XYZ file of C-alpha atoms in Angstrom:
528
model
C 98.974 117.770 72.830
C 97.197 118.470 76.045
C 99.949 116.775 78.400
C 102.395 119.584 76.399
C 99.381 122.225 77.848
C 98.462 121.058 80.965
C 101.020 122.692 83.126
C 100.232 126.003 81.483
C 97.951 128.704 83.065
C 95.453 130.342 80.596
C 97.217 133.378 79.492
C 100.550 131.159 78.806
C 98.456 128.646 76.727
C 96.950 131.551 75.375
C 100.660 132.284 74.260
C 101.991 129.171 73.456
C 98.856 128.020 70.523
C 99.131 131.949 68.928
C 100.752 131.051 66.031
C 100.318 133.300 63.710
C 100.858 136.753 62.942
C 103.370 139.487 65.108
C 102.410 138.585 69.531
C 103.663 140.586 72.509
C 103.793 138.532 74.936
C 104.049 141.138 78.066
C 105.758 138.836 80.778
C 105.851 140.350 84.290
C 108.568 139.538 86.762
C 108.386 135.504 87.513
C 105.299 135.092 85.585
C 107.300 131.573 83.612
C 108.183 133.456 80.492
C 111.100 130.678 79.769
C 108.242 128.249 79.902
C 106.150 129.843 77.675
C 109.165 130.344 75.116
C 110.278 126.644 75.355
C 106.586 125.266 75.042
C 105.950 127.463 72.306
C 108.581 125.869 70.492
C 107.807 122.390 71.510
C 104.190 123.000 70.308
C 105.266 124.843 66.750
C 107.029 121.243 66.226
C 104.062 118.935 67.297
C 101.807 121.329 65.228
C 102.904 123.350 61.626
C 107.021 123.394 61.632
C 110.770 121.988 61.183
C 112.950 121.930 63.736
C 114.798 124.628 61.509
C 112.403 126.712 60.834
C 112.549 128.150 64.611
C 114.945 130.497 64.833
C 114.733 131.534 69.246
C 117.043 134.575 70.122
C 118.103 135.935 73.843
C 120.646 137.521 75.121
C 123.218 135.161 76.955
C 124.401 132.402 76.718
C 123.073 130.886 79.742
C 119.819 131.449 78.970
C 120.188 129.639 75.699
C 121.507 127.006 77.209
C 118.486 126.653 79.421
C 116.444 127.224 76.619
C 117.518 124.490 74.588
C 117.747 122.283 77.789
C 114.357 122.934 78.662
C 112.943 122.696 75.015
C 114.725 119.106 74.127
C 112.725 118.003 78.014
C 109.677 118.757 76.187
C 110.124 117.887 72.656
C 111.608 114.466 73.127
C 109.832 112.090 71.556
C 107.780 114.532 68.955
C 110.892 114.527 66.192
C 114.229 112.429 66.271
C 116.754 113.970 68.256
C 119.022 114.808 64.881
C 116.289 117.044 63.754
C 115.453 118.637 66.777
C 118.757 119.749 67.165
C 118.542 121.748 63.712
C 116.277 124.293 65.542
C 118.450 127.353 66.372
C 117.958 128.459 70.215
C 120.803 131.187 70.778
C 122.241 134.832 71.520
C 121.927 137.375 68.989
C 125.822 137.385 68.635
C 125.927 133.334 68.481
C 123.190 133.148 65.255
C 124.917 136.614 63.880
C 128.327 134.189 63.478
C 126.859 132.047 62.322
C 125.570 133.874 59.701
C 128.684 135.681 59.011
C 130.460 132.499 58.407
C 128.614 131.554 55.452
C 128.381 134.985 53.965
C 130.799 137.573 55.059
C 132.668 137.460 51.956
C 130.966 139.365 50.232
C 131.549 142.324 52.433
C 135.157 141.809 51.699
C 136.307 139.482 54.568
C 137.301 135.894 54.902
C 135.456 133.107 56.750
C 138.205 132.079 59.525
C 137.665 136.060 60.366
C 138.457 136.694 64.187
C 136.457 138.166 66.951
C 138.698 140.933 68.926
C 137.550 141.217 72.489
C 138.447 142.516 76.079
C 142.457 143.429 75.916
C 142.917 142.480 72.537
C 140.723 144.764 71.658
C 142.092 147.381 74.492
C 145.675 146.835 72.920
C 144.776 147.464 69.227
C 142.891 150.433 70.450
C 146.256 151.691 72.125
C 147.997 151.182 68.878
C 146.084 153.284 66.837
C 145.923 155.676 69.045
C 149.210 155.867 69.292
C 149.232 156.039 65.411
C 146.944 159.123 65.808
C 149.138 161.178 67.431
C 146.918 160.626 70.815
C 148.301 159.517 74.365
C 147.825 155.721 74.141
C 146.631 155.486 77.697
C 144.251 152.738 79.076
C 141.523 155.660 80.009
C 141.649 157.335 76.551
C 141.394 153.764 74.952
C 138.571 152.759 77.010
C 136.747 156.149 76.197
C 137.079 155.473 72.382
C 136.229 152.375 72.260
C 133.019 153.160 74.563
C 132.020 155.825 71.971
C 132.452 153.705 68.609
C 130.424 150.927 70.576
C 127.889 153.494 71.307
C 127.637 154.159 67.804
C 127.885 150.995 66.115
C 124.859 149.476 68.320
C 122.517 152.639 67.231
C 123.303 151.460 63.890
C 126.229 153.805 62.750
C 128.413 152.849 60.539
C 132.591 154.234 60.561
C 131.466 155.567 57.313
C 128.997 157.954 59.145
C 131.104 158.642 61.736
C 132.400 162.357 60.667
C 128.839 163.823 60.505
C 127.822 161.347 63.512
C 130.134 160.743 65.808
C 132.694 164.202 65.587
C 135.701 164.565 63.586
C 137.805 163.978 66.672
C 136.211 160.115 66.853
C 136.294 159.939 63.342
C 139.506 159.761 62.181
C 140.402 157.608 65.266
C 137.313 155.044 64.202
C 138.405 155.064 60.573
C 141.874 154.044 61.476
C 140.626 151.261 64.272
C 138.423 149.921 61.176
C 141.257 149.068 58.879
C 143.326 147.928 61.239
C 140.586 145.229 62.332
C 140.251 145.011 58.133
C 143.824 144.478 57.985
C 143.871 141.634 60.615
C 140.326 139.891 59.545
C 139.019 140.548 62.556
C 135.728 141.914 63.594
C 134.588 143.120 67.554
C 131.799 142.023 68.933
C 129.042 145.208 67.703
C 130.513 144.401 64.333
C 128.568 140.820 64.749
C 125.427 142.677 64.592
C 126.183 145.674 62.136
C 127.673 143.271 59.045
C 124.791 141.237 59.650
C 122.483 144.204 59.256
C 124.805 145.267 55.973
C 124.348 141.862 54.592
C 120.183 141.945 55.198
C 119.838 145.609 54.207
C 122.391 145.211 51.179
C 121.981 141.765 49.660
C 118.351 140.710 48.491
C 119.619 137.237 47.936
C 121.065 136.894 51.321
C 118.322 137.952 53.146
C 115.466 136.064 50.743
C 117.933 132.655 51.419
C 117.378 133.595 55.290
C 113.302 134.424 54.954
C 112.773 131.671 53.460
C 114.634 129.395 55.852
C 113.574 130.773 58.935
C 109.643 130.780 59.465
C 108.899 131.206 63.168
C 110.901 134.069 65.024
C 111.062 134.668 68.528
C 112.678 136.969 70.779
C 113.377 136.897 74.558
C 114.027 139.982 76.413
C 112.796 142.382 73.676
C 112.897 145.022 76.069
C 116.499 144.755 76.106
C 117.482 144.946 72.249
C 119.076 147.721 70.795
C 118.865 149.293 67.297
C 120.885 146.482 65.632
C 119.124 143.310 67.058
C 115.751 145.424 66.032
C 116.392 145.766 62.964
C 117.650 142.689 62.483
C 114.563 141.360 63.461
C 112.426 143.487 61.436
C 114.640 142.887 58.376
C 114.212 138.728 58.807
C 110.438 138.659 59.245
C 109.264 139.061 56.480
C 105.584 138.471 55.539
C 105.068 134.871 56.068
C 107.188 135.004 59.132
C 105.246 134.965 62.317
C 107.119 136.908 65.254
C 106.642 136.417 68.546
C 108.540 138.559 71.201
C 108.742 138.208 75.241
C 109.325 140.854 77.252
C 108.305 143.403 80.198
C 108.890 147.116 79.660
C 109.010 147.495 82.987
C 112.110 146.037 83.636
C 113.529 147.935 80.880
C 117.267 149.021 82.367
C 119.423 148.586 80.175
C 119.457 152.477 78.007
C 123.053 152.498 79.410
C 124.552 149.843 76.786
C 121.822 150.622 74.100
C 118.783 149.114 74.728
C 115.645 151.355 73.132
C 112.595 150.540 75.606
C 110.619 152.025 72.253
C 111.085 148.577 70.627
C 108.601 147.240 73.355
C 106.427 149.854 73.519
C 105.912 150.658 69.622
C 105.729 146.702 68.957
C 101.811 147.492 67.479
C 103.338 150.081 65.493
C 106.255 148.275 64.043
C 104.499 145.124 63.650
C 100.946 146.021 62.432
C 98.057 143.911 63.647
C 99.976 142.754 66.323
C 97.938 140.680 69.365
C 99.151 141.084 72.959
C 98.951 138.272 75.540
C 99.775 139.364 79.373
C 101.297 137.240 81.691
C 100.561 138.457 85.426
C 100.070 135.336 87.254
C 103.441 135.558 89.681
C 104.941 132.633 90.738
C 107.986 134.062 92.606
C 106.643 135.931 95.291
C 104.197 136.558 97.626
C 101.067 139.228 97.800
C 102.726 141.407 99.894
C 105.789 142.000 97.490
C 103.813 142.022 94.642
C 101.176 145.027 96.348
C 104.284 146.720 96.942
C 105.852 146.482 93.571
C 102.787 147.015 91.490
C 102.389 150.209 93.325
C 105.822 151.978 92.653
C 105.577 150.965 88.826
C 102.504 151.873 88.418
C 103.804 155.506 88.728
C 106.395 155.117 85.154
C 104.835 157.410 82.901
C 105.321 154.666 79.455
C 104.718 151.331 80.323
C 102.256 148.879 79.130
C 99.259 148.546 81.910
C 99.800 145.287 84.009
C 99.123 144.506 87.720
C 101.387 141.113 89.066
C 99.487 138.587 91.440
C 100.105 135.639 93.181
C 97.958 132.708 94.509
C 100.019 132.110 97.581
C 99.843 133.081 101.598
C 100.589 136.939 101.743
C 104.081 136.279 103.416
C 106.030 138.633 105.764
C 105.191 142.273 105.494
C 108.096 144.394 103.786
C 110.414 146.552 105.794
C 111.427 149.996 104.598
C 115.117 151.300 105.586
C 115.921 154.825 104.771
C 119.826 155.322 104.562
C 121.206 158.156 104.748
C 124.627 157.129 103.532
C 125.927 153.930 101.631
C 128.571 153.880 104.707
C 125.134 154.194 106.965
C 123.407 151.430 104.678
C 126.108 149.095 104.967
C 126.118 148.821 109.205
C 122.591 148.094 108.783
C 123.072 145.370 106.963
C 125.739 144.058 108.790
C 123.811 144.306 111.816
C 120.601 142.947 110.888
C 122.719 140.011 109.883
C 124.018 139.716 113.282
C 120.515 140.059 114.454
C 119.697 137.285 112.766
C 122.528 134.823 113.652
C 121.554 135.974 117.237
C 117.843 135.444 116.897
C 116.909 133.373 114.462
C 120.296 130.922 114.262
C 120.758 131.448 110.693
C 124.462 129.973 109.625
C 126.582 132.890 107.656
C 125.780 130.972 104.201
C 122.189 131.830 104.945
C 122.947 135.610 104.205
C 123.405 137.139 100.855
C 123.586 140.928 99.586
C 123.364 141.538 96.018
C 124.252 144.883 94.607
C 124.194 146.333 91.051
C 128.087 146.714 90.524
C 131.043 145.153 91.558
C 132.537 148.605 93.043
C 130.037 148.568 95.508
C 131.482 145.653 97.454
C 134.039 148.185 98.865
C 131.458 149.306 101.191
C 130.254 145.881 102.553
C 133.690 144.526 102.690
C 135.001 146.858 105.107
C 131.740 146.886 107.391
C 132.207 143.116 107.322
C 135.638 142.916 108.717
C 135.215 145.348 111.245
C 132.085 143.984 112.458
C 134.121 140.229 112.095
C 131.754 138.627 109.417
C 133.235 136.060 107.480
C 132.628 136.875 103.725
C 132.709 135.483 100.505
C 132.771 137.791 96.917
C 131.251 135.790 94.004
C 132.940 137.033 90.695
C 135.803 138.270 89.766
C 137.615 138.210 86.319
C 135.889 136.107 84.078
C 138.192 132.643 83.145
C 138.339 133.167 79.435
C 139.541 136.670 79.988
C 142.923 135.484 82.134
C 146.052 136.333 80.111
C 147.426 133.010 80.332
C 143.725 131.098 78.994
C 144.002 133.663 75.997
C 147.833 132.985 74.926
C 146.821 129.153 75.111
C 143.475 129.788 73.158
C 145.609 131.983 70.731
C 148.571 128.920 70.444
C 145.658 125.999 69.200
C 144.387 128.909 67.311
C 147.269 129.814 65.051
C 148.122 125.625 65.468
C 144.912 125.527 63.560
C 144.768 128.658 61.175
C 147.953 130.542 61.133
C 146.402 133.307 59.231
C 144.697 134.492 61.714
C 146.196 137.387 62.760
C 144.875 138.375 66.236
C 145.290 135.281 67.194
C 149.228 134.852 65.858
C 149.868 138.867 66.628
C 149.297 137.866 70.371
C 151.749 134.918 70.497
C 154.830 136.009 67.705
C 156.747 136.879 70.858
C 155.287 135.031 73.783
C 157.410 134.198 75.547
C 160.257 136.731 73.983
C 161.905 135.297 71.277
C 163.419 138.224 69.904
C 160.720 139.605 67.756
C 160.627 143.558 68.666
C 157.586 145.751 68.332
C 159.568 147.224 64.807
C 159.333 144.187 63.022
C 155.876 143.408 64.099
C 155.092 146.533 62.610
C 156.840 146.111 59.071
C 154.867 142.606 58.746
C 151.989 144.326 59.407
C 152.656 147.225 56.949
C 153.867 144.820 54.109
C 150.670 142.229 54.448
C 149.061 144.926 54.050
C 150.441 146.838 50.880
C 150.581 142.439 49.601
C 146.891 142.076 50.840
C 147.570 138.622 52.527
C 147.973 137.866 56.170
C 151.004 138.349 58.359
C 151.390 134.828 58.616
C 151.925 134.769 54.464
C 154.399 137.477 55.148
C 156.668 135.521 57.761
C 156.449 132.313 55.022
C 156.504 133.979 51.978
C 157.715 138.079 52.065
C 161.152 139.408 52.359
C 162.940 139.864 56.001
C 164.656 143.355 54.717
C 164.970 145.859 57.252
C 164.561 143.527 60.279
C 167.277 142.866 63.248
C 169.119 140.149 62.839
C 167.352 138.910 66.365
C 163.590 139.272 64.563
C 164.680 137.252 61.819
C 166.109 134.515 63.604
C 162.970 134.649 66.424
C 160.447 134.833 63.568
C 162.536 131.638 61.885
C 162.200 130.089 65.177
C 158.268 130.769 65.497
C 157.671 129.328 61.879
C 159.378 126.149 62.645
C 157.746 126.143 65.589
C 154.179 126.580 64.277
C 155.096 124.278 61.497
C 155.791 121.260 63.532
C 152.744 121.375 66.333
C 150.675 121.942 63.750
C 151.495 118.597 62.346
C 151.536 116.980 66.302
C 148.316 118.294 66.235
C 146.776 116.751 63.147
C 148.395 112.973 64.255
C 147.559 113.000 67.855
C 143.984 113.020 68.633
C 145.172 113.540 72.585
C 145.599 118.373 71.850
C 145.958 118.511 75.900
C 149.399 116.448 76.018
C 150.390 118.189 72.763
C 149.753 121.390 73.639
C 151.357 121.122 77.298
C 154.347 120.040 75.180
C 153.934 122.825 72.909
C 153.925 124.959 75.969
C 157.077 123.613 77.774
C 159.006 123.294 74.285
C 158.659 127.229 74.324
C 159.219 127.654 78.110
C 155.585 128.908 78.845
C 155.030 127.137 82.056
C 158.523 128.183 83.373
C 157.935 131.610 82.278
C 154.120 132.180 83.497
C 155.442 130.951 87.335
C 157.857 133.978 87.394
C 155.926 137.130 88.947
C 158.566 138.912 86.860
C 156.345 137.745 83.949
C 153.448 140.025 84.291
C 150.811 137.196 84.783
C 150.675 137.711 88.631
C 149.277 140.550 89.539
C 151.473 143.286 91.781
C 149.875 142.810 95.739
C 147.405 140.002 94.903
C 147.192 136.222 95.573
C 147.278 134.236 92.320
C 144.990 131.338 91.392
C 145.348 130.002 88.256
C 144.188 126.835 86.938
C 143.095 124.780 83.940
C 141.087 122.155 85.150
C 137.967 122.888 83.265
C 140.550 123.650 80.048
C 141.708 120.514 79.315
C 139.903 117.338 79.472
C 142.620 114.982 81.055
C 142.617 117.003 83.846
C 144.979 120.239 85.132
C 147.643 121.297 82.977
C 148.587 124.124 85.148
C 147.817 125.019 89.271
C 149.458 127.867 90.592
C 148.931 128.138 94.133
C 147.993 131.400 96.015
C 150.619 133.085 97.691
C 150.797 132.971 101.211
């Protein structure tokens, strides 16, 4: 037990061995809150619990990753690896999945349900819009779908949303509800809000998930919103012990729903409540810190904490006042160039960070005038790419065909003769025969179709029908599925620009290599 403490200061083994009852745990800015989380966990196991019994919650998926990473390092050797994998270590939307898939059912839905995302999610918007009598455009889309987010993550249901939300969203909401209904499909607030239906709603469900889960905790609580609190507060229940991480003063995030309240109230949500601070900084030096601790200390909520460090003072800080993003920008550049001149640094050594991605625009410009050689990190993200979401959605529907996001992407990629008007009488009569579209191609009537739907939709069945049998007798999916994609004329099709997968006046680089496991299955090259 003491090697597990001995790296710990005295406020984070303070925080590690509280193990019972609610615990802030107020973690300033480098202060080795991810420590504190993983050896909390690591000591729960030496000490009182099961490996499931821990139920750790952040809020990506990198960080759960490092979480886990970190809490195995320190674990091994306390429980055999098979039970130390039991304990749960994820996002909020990861365990809410989870949870759906063994109990959505009974709020109507089937387990092999879909998660609509990014332009899935933008397209079905357009269509009901469209169905709404409202100008289907990408701007009006994105403003709906921004509002019923809003919404959902303050705990609204589409049922509230005439007296909440407006009529005008209402009627739009109600109709972008069935159609995700209609296709078994949920988006990614509806994770958290059936989750909250199922705990608020069903006493067995949420007794089965007390009982299982006896240690709770929470990183980043300053950045949940109403869902993920409640959720919280509706799975502790009074032999849980709950122990949150966060710092209300990097509380930023009111923008996508985040209620700094949760951090501040904890006392008052979670009575008898103890509070461990963390202000030993291990990041920086005095001289930041003195600097930092005096512009927070004017926020007129926070919690009262002051950072320190142990180390040399370091540089002094320099204050530039800018009177222009244009004018902040040439400073930059130039006190990179001062640099470089003075101090040798190599380009590499440089890096400016800013909040969004528009705000490159600036720097880029600034940068080529000025002739410094420059590298953006980002862009769109790989799962997002058109052509990584038709292949997704091809093993999908290989795998469950009744999953109807999934085979609603692909019925007619690449064309095969099934219009938009047929798509939208299989949708219509799976829904009046309450089974899925792909039930409808198999089993339902072809009346009222063009002769060309029939045929392509004959043509997709077969085609469905026979990978998904290639699938189940060859354990190698990445030569299948490249056949699968050349039998259809994918990879001839996604070279054309005519396609619509390069984009107008943009260099294209596409490529699979992390897709597949036996290496690329498709490279374009940029365009010279």
């Amino acid at each position: 037990m003491y090697a597990l403490l001995r790296s710990l200061n005295p406020s984070q083994r303070e925080a590690v061995t509280t193990t019972r009852g609610p615990l802030l745990v107020l973690a300033g800015a480098g202060t080795g809150k991810t420590g504190v989380i993983t050896h909390r966990m690591a000591y729960l196991i030496a000490t009182e619990a099961e490996p499931f019994e821990i139920l750790a919650l952040t809020f990506t998926n990198k960080a759960a990753r490092e979480m886990k990473e970190r809490f195995f390092g320190l674990a091994e050797g306390l429980r055999p690896s098979a039970e130390l994998k039991k304990l749960t270590a994820s996002t909020f939307h990861s365990f809410c999945v989870r949870v759906l898939r063994k109990h959505i059912e009974v709020l109507e839905y089937k387990r092999n349900f879909s998660i609509i995302a990014g332009s899935d999610q933008m397209a079905l918007m357009k269509e009901v819009l469209s169905s709404c009598g409202i100008n289907p455009t990408s701007a009006e889309a994105g403003k709906f779908l921004a509002l019923i987010s809003r919404a959902k993550n303050k705990g609204i249901s589409h049922r509230q949303a005439g007296g909440s939300a407006g009529e005008g969203i209402a009627r739009v909401w109600i109709r972008y509800e069935e159609s995700l209904k209609a296709r078994n499909a949920l988006d990614f607030d509806d994770l958290l809000l059936r989750v909250l239906e199922l705990l608020r709603d069903h006493e067995v469900i949420r007794a089965d998930l007390r009982n299982e889960i006896r240690f709770i905790l929470v990183d980043e609580y300053q950045d949940t919103n109403q869902l993920q609190f409640e959720i919280v507060q509706r799975l502790a229940s009074d032999g849980s012990d709950v122990c949150v991480v966060g710092d209300d003063d990097q509380s930023i995030y009111s923008w996508r729903g985040a209620e700094s309240s949760h951090i501040l109230e904890f006392d008052q949500h979670f009575p008898g409540a103890k509070v461990v601070k963390l202000e030993q900084n291990y990041r920086c030096t005095p001289n930041i810190l003195k600097a930092a601790n005096h512009v927070i200390r004017n926020n007129a909520r926070r919690h009262g904490k002051e950072l320190w460090s142990a180390g040399e003072s370091g540089e002094k800080l320099r204050l530039v006042s800018a009177i222009s993003d244009q004018d902040e920008a040439e400073w930059v550049a130039a006190d990179i160039l001062r640099a470089r001149e003075s101090e040798r640094i190599r380009w590499e050594d440089a890096t400016v960070l800013y909040r969004a991605n528009h705000l490159s625009r600036i720097f880029e410009q600034t940068f080529r005038q000025r002739q410094i050689p420059y590298r953006v990190v980002g862009g769109q993200e790989f799962y997002e790419r058109r052509e990584v979401k038709d292949v997704l959605a091809f093993l999908q529907v290989c795998h469950v065909p009744e999953d109807d996001v999934s085979l609603l992407r692909i019925i007619n990629v690449p064309p095969r003769g099934v219009g938009k008007a047929a798509i939208e009488t299989l949708l219509k009569r799976s829904k009046e025969e309450q089974r899925s579209v792909w039930k409808e191609i198999v089993e339902g009537s072809m009346d009222g179709m063009s002769s060309r739907s029939v045929t392509g939709l004959g043509a997709f069945k077969l085609l469905v029908d026979e990978y998904r049998q290639k699938f189940t007798e060859n354990d190698a999916w990445s030569g299948t599925l490249k056949a699968l994609l050349e039998d259809i004329g994918y990879l001839a099709e996604i070279k054309r620009p005519q396609s619509g997968h390069t984009a107008r006046g943009h260099s294209v680089h596409r490529t699979f290599n992390n897709f597949f496991p036996y290496g690329p299955l498709l490279l374009l090259t940029p365009l010279q």
